Amino acid sequence: MKISAIVTLKENVLDPQGKVVNQTLKNMGYSNITEVRQGKYFEIQLNENNKEKAKKIIDEICKKLLSNTIIEDYTINIKQ
Amino acid sequence: MKISAIVTLKENVLDPQGKVVNQTLKNMGYSNITEVRQGKYFEIQLNENNKEKAKKIIDEICKKLLSNTIIEDYTINIKQ
C-alpha cells in the first residue's frame, strides 16, 4: 500500500523558507501571490493490506520520526 | 485561492533522504516499510479567483522556481 504524509509547520509558527520563496516570487513579478508555506512530503510504501492498520502505522511514524508535533502538523493520505 | 504543489524526485532518480528515513524506520522496528521517498510541499495563497488562471500561474512557478524538471516531477492541487 502506498501512503503519503505531508508535514507542515503549524499556522502560528514562522516559516522562513516559505517567506523566501514568497519574496522571490514577488521579485520575479508574481504580485498576486500573498503567502507561501513550505512543508515536507513523504511517500511511503508498506506491506499492509488493511487500510486502518496501515494508517495507524503511518500515524505512529509521523509522531515518532517524521514530524515535531510541537511546531508541526501532519496529514495522511492513502494513495492506493 | 489556496493551491498546493508537491515536488518529488522522478522515479528513476536516487533519493538519499528517503533512503535514510527508510533505514531509520527499519532500525526502529518497522520491518513492513519497503520504500520511502521524500519531496517538497508548497502551500500557495494567491489573489486569483479563476481556477484555470490560478493553475496556470502555479504551473509556471513550479517550472521556473519550485522544481528542477530534469530530475523532479510536480503535481498541483486546488485546495479552495
Short mmCIF file of C-alpha atoms in Angstrom, two decimals:
data_model
loop_
_atom_site.label_atom_id
_atom_site.label_comp_id
_atom_site.label_asym_id
_atom_site.label_seq_id
_atom_site.Cartn_x
_atom_site.Cartn_y
_atom_site.Cartn_z
CA MET A 1 0.00 0.00 0.00
CA LYS A 2 1.22 3.49 -0.81
CA ILE A 3 0.55 6.22 1.72
CA SER A 4 1.59 9.84 1.66
CA ALA A 5 2.25 12.08 4.63
CA ILE A 6 2.51 15.85 4.47
CA VAL A 7 4.24 17.62 7.35
CA THR A 8 3.70 21.38 7.63
CA LEU A 9 4.57 23.99 10.21
CA LYS A 10 1.59 24.98 12.39
CA GLU A 11 -0.21 28.15 11.30
CA ASN A 12 1.27 30.31 14.06
CA VAL A 13 4.87 29.12 13.51
CA LEU A 14 7.18 31.31 11.41
CA ASP A 15 8.16 29.68 8.11
CA PRO A 16 11.36 31.39 6.85
CA GLN A 17 11.71 29.03 3.84
CA GLY A 18 8.20 29.86 2.70
CA LYS A 19 8.88 33.58 3.18
CA VAL A 20 11.98 33.34 0.96
CA VAL A 21 10.01 31.62 -1.80
CA ASN A 22 7.24 34.21 -1.45
CA GLN A 23 9.72 37.12 -1.68
CA THR A 24 11.48 35.53 -4.66
CA LEU A 25 8.17 35.14 -6.49
CA LYS A 26 7.35 38.79 -5.80
CA ASN A 27 10.78 39.77 -7.17
CA MET A 28 10.02 37.68 -10.28
CA GLY A 29 6.88 39.72 -10.82
CA TYR A 30 4.23 37.43 -9.35
CA SER A 31 2.49 40.17 -7.38
CA ASN A 32 -0.72 38.22 -6.78
CA ILE A 33 0.98 35.63 -4.57
CA THR A 34 0.17 36.55 -0.98
CA GLU A 35 1.63 33.69 1.05
CA VAL A 36 3.78 30.61 0.59
CA ARG A 37 4.31 27.98 3.25
CA GLN A 38 6.67 25.09 2.73
CA GLY A 39 6.45 21.60 4.13
CA LYS A 40 7.77 18.08 3.72
CA TYR A 41 6.19 15.33 1.67
CA PHE A 42 6.74 11.61 2.24
CA GLU A 43 5.57 8.77 0.03
CA ILE A 44 5.70 5.55 1.98
CA GLN A 45 5.30 2.06 0.55
CA LEU A 46 4.35 -0.56 3.11
CA ASN A 47 3.37 -4.22 3.18
CA GLU A 48 -0.02 -3.96 4.84
CA ASN A 49 -3.31 -4.55 3.10
CA ASN A 50 -5.55 -3.39 5.95
CA LYS A 51 -6.17 0.33 5.44
CA GLU A 52 -6.85 1.05 9.09
CA LYS A 53 -3.73 -0.78 10.27
CA ALA A 54 -1.62 0.96 7.62
CA LYS A 55 -2.95 4.36 8.62
CA LYS A 56 -2.22 3.60 12.28
CA ILE A 57 1.39 2.67 11.47
CA ILE A 58 1.94 5.84 9.43
CA ASP A 59 0.33 7.92 12.17
CA GLU A 60 2.79 6.42 14.66
CA ILE A 61 5.73 7.05 12.30
CA CYS A 62 4.65 10.67 11.79
CA LYS A 63 4.50 11.22 15.53
CA LYS A 64 7.80 9.46 16.30
CA LEU A 65 10.04 10.38 13.37
CA LEU A 66 8.66 12.47 10.53
CA SER A 67 7.24 15.44 12.42
CA ASN A 68 7.87 17.51 15.50
CA THR A 69 4.35 17.75 16.87
CA ILE A 70 5.15 20.82 18.98
CA ILE A 71 5.60 23.01 15.90
CA GLU A 72 4.31 20.83 13.05
CA ASP A 73 1.05 19.29 11.86
CA TYR A 74 0.74 16.29 9.55
CA THR A 75 -1.88 14.83 7.25
CA ILE A 76 -2.00 11.26 5.98
CA ASN A 77 -3.49 10.10 2.68
CA ILE A 78 -3.90 6.56 1.45
CA LYS A 79 -2.90 6.59 -2.21
CA GLN A 80 -3.59 3.01 -3.30
CA MET B 1 -7.30 30.84 -3.66
CA LYS B 2 -5.14 28.24 -1.94
CA ILE B 3 -3.19 25.86 -4.12
CA SER B 4 -0.72 23.18 -3.13
CA ALA B 5 2.21 21.92 -5.15
CA ILE B 6 4.11 18.72 -4.42
CA VAL B 7 7.57 18.34 -5.91
CA THR B 8 9.07 14.84 -5.94
CA LEU B 9 12.15 13.29 -7.47
CA LYS B 10 11.42 11.32 -10.64
CA GLU B 11 11.03 7.56 -10.13
CA ASN B 12 14.47 6.72 -11.57
CA VAL B 13 16.34 9.38 -9.58
CA LEU B 14 18.11 8.30 -6.38
CA ASP B 15 16.56 9.75 -3.22
CA PRO B 16 19.16 9.61 -0.41
CA GLN B 17 16.91 11.48 2.08
CA GLY B 18 14.15 8.94 1.55
CA LYS B 19 16.63 6.08 1.92
CA VAL B 20 17.82 7.46 5.28
CA VAL B 21 14.22 7.70 6.55
CA ASN B 22 13.53 4.17 5.29
CA GLN B 23 16.63 2.75 7.01
CA THR B 24 15.84 4.62 10.24
CA LEU B 25 12.31 3.18 10.26
CA LYS B 26 13.73 -0.31 9.73
CA ASN B 27 16.12 0.25 12.66
CA MET B 28 13.12 1.35 14.75
CA GLY B 29 11.46 -1.99 14.02
CA TYR B 30 9.09 -1.04 11.21
CA SER B 31 10.00 -4.02 9.03
CA ASN B 32 6.97 -3.73 6.74
CA ILE B 33 8.06 -0.38 5.28
CA THR B 34 9.54 -1.13 1.86
CA GLU B 35 10.26 2.30 0.41
CA VAL B 36 10.21 5.95 1.44
CA ARG B 37 10.60 8.83 -0.97
CA GLN B 38 10.77 12.39 0.21
CA GLY B 39 9.60 15.51 -1.56
CA LYS B 40 8.75 19.16 -1.04
CA TYR B 41 5.31 20.54 -0.32
CA PHE B 42 4.24 24.13 -1.02
CA GLU B 43 1.00 25.78 0.02
CA ILE B 44 0.48 28.92 -2.03
CA GLN B 45 -2.13 31.59 -1.41
CA LEU B 46 -2.87 33.76 -4.41
CA ASN B 47 -5.29 36.51 -5.39
CA GLU B 48 -6.93 34.91 -8.39
CA ASN B 49 -10.50 33.65 -8.48
CA ASN B 50 -10.30 31.94 -11.87
CA LYS B 51 -9.25 28.33 -11.24
CA GLU B 52 -7.71 27.84 -14.69
CA LYS B 53 -5.69 31.05 -14.48
CA ALA B 54 -4.53 30.20 -10.96
CA LYS B 55 -3.46 26.73 -12.04
CA LYS B 56 -1.55 28.18 -14.99
CA ILE B 57 0.33 30.60 -12.71
CA ILE B 58 1.28 27.83 -10.28
CA ASP B 59 2.33 25.59 -13.17
CA GLU B 60 4.63 28.38 -14.38
CA ILE B 61 6.03 28.91 -10.87
CA CYS B 62 6.68 25.18 -10.47
CA LYS B 63 8.59 25.10 -13.75
CA LYS B 64 10.57 28.29 -13.10
CA LEU B 65 11.33 28.17 -9.37
CA LEU B 66 9.93 25.32 -7.27
CA SER B 67 11.17 22.31 -9.21
CA ASN B 68 14.05 21.19 -11.36
CA THR B 69 12.17 19.49 -14.17
CA ILE B 70 15.20 17.46 -15.25
CA ILE B 71 15.12 15.36 -12.09
CA GLU B 72 11.80 16.31 -10.47
CA ASP B 73 8.08 15.96 -11.14
CA TYR B 74 5.37 18.14 -9.65
CA THR B 75 1.64 17.90 -9.03
CA ILE B 76 -0.74 20.80 -8.42
CA ASN B 77 -3.95 20.70 -6.37
CA ILE B 78 -6.50 23.44 -5.91
CA LYS B 79 -7.44 23.44 -2.23
CA GLN B 80 -10.14 26.11 -2.04
#
